[in-house]
CSV table of N, CA and C in Angstrom, one decimal:
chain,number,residue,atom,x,y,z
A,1,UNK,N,-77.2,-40.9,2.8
A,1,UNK,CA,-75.9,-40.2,2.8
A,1,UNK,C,-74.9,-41.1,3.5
A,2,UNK,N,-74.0,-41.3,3.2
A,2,UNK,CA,-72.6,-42.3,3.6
A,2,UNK,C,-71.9,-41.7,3.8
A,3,UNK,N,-71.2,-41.7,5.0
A,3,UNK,CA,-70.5,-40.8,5.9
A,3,UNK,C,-68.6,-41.7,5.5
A,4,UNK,N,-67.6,-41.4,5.6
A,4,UNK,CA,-66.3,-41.9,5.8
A,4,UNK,C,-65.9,-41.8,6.6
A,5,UNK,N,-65.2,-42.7,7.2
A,5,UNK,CA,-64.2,-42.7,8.6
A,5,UNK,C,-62.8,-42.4,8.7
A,6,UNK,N,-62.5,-41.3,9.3
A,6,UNK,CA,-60.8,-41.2,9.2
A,6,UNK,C,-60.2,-42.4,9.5
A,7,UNK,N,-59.3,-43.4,9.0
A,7,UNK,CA,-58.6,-44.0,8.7
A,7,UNK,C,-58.0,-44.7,10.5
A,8,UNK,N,-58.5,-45.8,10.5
A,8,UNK,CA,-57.2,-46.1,11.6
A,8,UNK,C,-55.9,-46.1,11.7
A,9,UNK,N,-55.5,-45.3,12.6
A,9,UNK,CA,-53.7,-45.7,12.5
A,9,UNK,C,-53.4,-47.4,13.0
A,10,UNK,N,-54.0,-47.8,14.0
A,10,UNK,CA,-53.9,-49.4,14.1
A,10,UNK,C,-54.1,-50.4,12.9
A,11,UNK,N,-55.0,-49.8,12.1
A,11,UNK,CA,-55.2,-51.1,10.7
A,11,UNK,C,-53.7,-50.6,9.9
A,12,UNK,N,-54.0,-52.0,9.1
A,12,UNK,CA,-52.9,-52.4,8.5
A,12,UNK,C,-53.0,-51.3,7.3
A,13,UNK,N,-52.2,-51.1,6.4
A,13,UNK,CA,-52.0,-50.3,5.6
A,13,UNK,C,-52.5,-50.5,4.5
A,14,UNK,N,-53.3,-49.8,3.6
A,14,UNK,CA,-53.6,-50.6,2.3
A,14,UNK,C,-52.5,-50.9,1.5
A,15,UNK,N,-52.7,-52.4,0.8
A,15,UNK,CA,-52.0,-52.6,0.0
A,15,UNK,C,-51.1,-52.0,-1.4
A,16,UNK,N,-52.4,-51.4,-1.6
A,16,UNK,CA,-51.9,-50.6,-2.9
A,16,UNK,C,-51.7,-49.4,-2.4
A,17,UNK,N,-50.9,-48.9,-1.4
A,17,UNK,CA,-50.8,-47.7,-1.2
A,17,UNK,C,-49.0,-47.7,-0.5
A,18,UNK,N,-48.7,-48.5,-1.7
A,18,UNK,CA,-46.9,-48.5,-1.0
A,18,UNK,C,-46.2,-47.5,-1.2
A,19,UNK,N,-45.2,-47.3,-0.5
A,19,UNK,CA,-44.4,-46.2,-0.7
A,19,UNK,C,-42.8,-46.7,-0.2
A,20,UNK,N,-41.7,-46.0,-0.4
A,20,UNK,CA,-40.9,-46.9,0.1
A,20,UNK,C,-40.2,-46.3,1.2
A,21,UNK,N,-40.0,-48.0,1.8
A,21,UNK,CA,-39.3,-47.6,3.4
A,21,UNK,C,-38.6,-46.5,3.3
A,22,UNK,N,-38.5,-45.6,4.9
A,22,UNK,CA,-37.5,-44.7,5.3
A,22,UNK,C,-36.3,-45.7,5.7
A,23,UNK,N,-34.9,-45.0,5.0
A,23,UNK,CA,-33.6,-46.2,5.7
A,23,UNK,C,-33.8,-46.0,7.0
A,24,UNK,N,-33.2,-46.5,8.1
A,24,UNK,CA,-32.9,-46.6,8.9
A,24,UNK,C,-31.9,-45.0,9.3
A,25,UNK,N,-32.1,-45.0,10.9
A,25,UNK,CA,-31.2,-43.7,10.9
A,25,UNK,C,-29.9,-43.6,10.8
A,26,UNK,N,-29.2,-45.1,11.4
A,26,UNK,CA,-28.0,-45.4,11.6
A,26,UNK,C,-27.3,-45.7,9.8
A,27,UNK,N,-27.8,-45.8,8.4
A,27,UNK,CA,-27.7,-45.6,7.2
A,27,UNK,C,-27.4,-45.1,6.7
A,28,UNK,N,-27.7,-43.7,6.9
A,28,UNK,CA,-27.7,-42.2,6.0
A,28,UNK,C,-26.0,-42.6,5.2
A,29,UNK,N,-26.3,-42.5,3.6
A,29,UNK,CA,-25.4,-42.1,2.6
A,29,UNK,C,-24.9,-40.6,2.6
A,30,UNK,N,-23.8,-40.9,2.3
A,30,UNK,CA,-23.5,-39.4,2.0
A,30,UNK,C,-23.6,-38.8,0.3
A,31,UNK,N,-24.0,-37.7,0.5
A,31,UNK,CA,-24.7,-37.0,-0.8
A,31,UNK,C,-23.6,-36.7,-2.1
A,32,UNK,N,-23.2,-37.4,-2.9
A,32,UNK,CA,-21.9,-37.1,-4.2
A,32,UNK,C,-22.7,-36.5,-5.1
A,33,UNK,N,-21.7,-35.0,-5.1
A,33,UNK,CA,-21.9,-34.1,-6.0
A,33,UNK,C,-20.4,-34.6,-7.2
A,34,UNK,N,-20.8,-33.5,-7.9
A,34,UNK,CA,-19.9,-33.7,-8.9
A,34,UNK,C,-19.2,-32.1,-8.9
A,35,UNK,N,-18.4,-32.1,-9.6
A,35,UNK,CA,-17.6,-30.8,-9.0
A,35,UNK,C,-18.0,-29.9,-9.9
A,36,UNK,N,-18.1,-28.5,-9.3
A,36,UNK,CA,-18.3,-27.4,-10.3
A,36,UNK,C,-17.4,-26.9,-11.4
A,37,UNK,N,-17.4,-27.0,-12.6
A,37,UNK,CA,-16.1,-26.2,-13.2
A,37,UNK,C,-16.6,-24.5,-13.4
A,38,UNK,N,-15.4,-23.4,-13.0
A,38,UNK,CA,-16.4,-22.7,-13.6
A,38,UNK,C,-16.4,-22.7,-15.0
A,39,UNK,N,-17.5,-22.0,-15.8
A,39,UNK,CA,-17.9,-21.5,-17.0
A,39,UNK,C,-16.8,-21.2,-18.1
A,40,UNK,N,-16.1,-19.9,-17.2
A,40,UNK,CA,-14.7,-19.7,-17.9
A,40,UNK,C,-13.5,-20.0,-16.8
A,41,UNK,N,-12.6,-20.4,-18.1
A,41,UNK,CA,-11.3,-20.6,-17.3
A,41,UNK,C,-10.4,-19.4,-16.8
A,42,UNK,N,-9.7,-19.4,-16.1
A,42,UNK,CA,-8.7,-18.5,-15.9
A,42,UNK,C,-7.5,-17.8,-16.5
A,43,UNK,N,-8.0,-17.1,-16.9
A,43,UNK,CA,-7.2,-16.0,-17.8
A,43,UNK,C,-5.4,-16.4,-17.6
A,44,UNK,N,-4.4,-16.3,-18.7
A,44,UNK,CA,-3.0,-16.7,-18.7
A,44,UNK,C,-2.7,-15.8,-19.4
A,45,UNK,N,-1.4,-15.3,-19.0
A,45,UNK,CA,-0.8,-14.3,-19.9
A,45,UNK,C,0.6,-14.9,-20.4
A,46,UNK,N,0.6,-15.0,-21.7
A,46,UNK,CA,2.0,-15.7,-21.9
A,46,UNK,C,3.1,-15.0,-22.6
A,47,UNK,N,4.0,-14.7,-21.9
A,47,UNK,CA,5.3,-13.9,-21.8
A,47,UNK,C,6.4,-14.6,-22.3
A,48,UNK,N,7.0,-14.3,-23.3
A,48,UNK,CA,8.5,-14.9,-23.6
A,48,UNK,C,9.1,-14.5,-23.2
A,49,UNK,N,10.4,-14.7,-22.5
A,49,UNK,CA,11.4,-14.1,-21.5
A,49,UNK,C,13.0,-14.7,-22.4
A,50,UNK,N,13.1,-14.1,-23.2
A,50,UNK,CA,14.4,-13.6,-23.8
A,50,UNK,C,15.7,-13.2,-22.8
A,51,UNK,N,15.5,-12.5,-22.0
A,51,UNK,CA,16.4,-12.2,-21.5
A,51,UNK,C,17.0,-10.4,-22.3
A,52,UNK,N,16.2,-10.1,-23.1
A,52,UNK,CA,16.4,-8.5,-23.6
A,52,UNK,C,15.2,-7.8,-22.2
A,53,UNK,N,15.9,-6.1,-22.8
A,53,UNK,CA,14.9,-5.3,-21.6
A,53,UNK,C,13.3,-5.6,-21.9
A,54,UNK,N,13.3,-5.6,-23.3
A,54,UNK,CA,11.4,-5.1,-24.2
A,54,UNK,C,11.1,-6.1,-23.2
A,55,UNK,N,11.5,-7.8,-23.5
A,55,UNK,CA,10.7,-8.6,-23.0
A,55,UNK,C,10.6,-9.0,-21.4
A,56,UNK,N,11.4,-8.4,-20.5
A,56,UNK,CA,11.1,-7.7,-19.5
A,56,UNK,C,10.3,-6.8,-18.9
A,57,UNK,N,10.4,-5.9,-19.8
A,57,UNK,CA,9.4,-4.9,-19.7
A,57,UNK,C,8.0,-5.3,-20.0
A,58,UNK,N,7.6,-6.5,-20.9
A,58,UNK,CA,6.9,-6.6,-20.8
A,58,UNK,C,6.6,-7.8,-20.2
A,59,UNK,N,7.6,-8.4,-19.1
A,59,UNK,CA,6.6,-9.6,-18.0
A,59,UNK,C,6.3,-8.6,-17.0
A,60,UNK,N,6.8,-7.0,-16.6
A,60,UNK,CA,6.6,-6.8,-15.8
A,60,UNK,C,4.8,-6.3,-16.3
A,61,UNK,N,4.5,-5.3,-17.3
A,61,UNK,CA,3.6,-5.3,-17.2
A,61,UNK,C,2.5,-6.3,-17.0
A,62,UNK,N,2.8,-8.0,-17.9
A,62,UNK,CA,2.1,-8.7,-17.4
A,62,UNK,C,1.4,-9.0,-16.1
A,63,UNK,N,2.6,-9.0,-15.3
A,63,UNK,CA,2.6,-9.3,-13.8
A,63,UNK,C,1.7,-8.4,-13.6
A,64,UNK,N,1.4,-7.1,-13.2
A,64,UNK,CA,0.6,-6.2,-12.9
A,64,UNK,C,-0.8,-6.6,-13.4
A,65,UNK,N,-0.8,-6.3,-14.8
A,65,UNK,CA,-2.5,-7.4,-15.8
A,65,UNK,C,-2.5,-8.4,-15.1
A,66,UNK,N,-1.9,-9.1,-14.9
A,66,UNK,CA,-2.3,-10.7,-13.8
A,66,UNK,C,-2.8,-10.2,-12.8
A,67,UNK,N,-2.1,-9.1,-12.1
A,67,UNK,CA,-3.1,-9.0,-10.8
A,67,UNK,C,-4.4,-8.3,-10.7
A,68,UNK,N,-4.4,-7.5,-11.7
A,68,UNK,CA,-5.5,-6.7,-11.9
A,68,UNK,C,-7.0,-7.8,-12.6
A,69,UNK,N,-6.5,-8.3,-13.1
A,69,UNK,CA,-7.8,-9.4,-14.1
A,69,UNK,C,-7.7,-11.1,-13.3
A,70,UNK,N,-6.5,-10.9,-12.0
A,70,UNK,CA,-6.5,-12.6,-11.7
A,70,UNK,C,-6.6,-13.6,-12.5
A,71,UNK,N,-5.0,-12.9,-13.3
A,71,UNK,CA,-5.1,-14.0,-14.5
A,71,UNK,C,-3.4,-14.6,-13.6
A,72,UNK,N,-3.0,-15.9,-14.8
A,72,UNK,CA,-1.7,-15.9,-14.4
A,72,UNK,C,-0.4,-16.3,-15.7
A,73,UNK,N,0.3,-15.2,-14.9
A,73,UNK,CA,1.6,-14.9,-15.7
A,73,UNK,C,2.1,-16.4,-16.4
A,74,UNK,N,2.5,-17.1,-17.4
A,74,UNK,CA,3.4,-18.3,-18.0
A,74,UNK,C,4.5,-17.6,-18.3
A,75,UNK,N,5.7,-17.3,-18.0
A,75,UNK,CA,6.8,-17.1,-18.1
A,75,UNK,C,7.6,-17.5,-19.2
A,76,UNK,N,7.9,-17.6,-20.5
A,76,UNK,CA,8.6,-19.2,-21.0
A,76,UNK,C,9.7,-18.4,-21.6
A,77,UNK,N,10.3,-19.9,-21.8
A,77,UNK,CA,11.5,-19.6,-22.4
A,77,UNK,C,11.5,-20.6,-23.8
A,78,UNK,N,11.4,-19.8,-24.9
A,78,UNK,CA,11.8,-20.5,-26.3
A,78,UNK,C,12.9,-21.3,-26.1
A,79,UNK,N,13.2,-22.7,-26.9
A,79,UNK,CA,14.4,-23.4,-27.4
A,79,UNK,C,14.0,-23.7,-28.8
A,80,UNK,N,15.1,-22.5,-29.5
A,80,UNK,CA,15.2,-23.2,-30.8
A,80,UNK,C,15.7,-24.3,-31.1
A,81,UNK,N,15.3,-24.7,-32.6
A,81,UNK,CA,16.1,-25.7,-32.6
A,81,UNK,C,17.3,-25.8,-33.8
A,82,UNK,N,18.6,-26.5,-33.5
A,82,UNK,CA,19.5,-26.1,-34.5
A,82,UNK,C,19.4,-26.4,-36.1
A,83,UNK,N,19.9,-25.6,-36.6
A,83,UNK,CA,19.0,-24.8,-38.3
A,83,UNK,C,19.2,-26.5,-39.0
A,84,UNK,N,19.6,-27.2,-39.2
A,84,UNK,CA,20.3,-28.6,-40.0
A,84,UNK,C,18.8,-29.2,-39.2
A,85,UNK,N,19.4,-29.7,-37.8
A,85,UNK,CA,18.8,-30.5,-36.6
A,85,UNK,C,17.2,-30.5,-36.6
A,86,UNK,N,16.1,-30.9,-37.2
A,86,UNK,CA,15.0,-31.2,-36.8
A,86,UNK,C,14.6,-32.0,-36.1
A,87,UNK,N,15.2,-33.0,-35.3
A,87,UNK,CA,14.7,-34.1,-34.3
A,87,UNK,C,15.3,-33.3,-33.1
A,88,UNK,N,16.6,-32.6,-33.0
A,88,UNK,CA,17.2,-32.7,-31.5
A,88,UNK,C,19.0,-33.4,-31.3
A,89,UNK,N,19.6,-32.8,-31.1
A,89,UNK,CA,20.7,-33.2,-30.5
A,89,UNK,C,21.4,-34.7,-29.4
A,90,UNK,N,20.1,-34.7,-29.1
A,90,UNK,CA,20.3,-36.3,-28.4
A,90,UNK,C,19.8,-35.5,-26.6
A,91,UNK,N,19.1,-36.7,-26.2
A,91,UNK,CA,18.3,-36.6,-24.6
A,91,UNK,C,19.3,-35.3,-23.9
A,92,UNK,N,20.4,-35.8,-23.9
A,92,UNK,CA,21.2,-35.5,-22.6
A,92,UNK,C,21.3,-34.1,-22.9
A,93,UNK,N,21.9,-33.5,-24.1
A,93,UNK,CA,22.1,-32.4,-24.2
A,93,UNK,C,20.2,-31.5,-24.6
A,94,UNK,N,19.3,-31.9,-24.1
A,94,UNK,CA,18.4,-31.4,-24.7
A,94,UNK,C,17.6,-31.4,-23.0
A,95,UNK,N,18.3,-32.3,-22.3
A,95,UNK,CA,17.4,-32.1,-21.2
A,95,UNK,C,18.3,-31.2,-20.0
A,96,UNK,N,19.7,-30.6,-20.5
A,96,UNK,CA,20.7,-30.1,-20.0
A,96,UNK,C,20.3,-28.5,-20.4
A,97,UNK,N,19.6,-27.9,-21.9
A,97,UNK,CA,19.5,-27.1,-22.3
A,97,UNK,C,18.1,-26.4,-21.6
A,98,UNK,N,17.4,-27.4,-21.4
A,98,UNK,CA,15.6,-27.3,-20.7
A,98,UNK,C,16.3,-27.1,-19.3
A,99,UNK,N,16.8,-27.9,-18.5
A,99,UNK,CA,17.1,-26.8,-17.4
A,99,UNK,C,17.9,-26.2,-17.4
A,100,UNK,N,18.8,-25.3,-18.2
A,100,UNK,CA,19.4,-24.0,-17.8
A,100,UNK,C,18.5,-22.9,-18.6
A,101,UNK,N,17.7,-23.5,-19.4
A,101,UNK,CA,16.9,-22.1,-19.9
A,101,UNK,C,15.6,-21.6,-18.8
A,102,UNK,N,15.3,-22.9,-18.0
A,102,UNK,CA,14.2,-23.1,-17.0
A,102,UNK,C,14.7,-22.0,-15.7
A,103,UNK,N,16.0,-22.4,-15.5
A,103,UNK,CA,16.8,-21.4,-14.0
A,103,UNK,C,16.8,-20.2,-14.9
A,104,UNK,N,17.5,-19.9,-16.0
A,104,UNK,CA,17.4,-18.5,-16.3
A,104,UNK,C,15.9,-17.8,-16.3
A,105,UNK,N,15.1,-18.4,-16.9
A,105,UNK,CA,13.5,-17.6,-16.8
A,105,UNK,C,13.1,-17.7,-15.2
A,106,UNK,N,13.0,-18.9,-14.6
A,106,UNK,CA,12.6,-18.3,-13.2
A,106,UNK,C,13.7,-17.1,-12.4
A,107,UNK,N,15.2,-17.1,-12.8
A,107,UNK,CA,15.8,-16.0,-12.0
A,107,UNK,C,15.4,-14.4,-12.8
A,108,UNK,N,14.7,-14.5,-13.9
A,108,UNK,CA,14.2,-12.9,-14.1
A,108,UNK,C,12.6,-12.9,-13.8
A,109,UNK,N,12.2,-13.9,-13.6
A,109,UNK,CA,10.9,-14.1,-13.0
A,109,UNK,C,10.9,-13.6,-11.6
A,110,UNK,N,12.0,-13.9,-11.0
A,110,UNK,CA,11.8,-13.9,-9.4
A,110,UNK,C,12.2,-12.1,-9.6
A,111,UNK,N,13.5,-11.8,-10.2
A,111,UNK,CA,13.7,-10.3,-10.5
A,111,UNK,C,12.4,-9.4,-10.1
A,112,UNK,N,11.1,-9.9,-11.6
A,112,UNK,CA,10.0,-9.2,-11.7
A,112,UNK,C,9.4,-9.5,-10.5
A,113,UNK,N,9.1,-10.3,-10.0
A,113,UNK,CA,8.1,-10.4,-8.7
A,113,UNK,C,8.5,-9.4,-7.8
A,114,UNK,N,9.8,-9.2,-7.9
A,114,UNK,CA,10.0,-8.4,-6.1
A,114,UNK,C,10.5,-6.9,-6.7
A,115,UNK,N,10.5,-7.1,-8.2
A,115,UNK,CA,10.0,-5.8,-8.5
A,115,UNK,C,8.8,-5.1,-8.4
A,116,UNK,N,7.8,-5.9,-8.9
A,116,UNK,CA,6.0,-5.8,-8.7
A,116,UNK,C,6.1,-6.5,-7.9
A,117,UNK,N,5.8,-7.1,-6.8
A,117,UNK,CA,5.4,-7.2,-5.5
A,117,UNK,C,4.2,-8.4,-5.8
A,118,UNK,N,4.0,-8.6,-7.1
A,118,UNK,CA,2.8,-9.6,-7.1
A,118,UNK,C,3.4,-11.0,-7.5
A,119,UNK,N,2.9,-11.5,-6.1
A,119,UNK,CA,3.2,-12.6,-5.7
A,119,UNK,C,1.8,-13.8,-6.2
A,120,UNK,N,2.3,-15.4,-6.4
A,120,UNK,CA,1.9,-16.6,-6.3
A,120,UNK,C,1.0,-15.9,-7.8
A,121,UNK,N,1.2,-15.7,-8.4
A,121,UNK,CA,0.3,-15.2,-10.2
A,121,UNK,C,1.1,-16.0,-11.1
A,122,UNK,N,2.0,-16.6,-11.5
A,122,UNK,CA,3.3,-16.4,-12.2
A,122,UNK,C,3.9,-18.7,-12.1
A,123,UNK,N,4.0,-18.8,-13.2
A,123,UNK,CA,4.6,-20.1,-13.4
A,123,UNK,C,6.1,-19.8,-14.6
A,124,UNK,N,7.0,-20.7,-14.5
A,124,UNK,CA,8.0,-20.7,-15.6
A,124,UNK,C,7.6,-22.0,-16.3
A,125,UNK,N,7.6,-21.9,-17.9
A,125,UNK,CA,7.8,-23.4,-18.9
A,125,UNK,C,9.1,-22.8,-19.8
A,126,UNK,N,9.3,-23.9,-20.3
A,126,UNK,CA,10.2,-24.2,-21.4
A,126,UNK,C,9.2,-24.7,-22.3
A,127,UNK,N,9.0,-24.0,-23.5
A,127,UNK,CA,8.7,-24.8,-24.9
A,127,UNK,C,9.7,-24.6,-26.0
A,128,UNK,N,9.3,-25.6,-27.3
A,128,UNK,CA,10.3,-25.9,-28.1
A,128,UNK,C,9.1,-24.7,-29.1
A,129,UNK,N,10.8,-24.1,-30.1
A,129,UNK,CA,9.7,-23.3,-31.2
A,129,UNK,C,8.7,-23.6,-31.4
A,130,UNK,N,8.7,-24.5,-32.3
A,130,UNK,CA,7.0,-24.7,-33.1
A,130,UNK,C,5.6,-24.4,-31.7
A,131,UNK,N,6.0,-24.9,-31.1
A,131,UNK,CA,4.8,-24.7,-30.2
A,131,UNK,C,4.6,-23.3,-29.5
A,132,UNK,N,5.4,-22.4,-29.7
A,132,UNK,CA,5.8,-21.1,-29.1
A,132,UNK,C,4.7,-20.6,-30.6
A,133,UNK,N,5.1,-20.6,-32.0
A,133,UNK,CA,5.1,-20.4,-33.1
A,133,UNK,C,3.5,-20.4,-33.1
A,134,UNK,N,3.3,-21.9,-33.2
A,134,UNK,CA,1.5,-22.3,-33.0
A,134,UNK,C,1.1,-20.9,-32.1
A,135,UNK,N,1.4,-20.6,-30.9
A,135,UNK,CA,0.4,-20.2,-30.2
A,135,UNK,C,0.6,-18.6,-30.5
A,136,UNK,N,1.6,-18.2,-30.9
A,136,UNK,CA,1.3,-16.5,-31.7
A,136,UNK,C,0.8,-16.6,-32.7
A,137,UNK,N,0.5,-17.2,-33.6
A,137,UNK,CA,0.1,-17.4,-34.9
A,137,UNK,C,-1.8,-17.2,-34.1
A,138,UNK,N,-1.9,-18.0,-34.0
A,138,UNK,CA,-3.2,-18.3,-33.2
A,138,UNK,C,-3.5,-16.6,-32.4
A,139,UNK,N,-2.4,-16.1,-31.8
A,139,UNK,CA,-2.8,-14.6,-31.1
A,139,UNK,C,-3.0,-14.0,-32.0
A,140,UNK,N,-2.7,-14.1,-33.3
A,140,UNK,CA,-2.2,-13.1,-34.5
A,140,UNK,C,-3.7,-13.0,-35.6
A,141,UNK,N,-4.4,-14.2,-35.1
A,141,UNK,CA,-5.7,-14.4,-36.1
A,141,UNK,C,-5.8,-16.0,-36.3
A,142,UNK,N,-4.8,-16.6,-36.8
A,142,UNK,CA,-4.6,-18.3,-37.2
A,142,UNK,C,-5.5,-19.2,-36.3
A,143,UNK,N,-6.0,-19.8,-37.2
A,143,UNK,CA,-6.5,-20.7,-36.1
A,143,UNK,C,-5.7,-22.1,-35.4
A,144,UNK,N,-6.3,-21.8,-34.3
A,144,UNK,CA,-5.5,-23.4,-33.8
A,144,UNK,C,-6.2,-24.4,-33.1
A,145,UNK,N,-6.0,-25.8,-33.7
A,145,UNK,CA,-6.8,-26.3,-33.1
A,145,UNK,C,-5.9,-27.5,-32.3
A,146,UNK,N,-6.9,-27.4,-31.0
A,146,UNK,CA,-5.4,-28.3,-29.7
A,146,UNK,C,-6.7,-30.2,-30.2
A,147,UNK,N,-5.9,-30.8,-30.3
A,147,UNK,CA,-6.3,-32.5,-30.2
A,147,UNK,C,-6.2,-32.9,-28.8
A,148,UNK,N,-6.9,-33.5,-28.2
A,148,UNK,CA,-6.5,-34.1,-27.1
A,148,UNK,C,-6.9,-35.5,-26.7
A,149,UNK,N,-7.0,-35.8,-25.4
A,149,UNK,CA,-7.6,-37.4,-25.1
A,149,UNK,C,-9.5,-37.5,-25.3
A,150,UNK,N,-9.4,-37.8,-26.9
A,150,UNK,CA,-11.2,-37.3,-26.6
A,150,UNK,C,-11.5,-35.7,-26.7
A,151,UNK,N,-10.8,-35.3,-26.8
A,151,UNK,CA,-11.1,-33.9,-27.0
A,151,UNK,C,-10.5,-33.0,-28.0
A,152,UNK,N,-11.5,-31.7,-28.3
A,152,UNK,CA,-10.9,-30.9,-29.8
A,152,UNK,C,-11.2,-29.8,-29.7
A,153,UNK,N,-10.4,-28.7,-29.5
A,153,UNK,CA,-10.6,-27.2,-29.2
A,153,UNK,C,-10.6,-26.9,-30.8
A,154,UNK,N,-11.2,-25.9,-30.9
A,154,UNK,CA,-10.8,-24.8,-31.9
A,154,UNK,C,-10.9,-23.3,-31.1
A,155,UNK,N,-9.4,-23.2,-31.6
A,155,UNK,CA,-9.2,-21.4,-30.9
A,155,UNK,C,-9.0,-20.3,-32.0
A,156,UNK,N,-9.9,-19.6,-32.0
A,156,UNK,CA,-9.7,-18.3,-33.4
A,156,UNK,C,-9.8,-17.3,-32.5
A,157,UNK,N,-9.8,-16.4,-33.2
A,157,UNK,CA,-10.0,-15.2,-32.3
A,157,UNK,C,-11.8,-14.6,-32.6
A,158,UNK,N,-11.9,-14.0,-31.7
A,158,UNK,CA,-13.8,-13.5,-32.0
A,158,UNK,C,-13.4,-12.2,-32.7
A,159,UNK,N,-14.4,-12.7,-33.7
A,159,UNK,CA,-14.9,-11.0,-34.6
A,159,UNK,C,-15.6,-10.0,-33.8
A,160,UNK,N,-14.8,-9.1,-33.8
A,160,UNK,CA,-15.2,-7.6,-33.8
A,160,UNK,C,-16.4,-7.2,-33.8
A,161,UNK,N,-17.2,-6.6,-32.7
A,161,UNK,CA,-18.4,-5.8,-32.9
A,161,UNK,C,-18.5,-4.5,-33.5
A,162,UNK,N,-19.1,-4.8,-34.3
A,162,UNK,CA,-19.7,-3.0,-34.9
A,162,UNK,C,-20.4,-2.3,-33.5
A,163,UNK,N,-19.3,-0.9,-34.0
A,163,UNK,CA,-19.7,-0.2,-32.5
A,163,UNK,C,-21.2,0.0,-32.4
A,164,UNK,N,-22.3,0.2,-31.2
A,164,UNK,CA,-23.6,0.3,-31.0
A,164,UNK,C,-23.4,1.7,-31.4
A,165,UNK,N,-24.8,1.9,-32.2
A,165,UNK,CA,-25.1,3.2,-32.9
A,165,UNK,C,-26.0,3.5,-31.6
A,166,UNK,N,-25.9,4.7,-31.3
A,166,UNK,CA,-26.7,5.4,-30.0
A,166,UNK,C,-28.0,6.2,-30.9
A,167,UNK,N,-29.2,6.7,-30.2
A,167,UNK,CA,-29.5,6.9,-31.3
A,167,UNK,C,-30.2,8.3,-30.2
A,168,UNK,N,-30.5,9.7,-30.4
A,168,UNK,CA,-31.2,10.3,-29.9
A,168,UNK,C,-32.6,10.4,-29.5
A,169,UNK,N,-32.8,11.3,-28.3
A,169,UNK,CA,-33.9,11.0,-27.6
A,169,UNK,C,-34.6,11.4,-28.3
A,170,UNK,N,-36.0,10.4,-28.4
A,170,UNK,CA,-37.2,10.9,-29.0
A,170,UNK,C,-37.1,10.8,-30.7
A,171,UNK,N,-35.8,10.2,-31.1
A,171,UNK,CA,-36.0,9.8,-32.7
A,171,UNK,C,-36.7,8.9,-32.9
């Protein structure tokens, strides 16, 4: 019978039994994560602000749905464009028209806030029709699909569940 010996800590280490050095203590890397996205994005509610009561009436309700679901309000203001005119008027008068449609949506914006009380929910944009156009069409059923750098959404809307049939006890 051949007995084994627990191992010297003084002998050298077997060869084949490498493992790799501990760094040093003065070394320690720091650990890079990558960032979490969540899953879903944050709900937007997008409000055209005309400047009639309806569509007031309805940023304010938005404002309220924003705070209730922590979504956030997009305020906008449509720019049509003149019925002849498909390119645009020229820079100056187009970037003269984007800021006074920008101060009028934020000053009924600010209105609604301190009407509803709900605060930091709420952004102002300026978009040009067609893209106002695209994105109700798309609410409406249409699909839309956004291009981007490397990237390609398709946005439809989800089909409808057939209500759950309940079904009684003991059937």
């Amino acid at each position: 019978m051949t007995t084994t010996r627990p191992p010297d800590p003084a002998a050298e280490p077997d060869p084949g039994d490498r493992r790799p050095a501990d760094p040093p203590l003065g070394e320690v890397q720091p650990l890079r994560l990558e960032p979490l996205l969540p899953r879903r994005q944050q709900p937007h509610l997008l409000v055209e602000v005309d400047g009639t009561s309806a569509t007031y009436l309805g940023l304010l309700w938005a404002l309220r749905e924003a705070a209730r679901r922590e979504a956030v309000v997009v305020a906008v203001a449509v720019l049509g464009c003149a019925s002849g005119d498909r390119v645009g008027s020229g820079p100056r008068l187009a970037a003269r028209a984007h800021a006074a449609a920008h101060d009028r949506v934020q000053a009924v914006l600010l209105r609604a806030i301190a009407e509803t009380g709900v605060h930091d929910r709420s952004r102002c944009a300026v978009m040009d029709r067609p893209v106002f156009d695209a994105l109700t069409a798309a609410g409406r059923g249409g699909d839309l699909v956004v291009v981007g750098a490397g990237t390609k959404a398709l946005l439809r809307q989800a089909v409808p569940r057939p209500p759950a049939r309940r079904l009684a006890r003991g059937a």
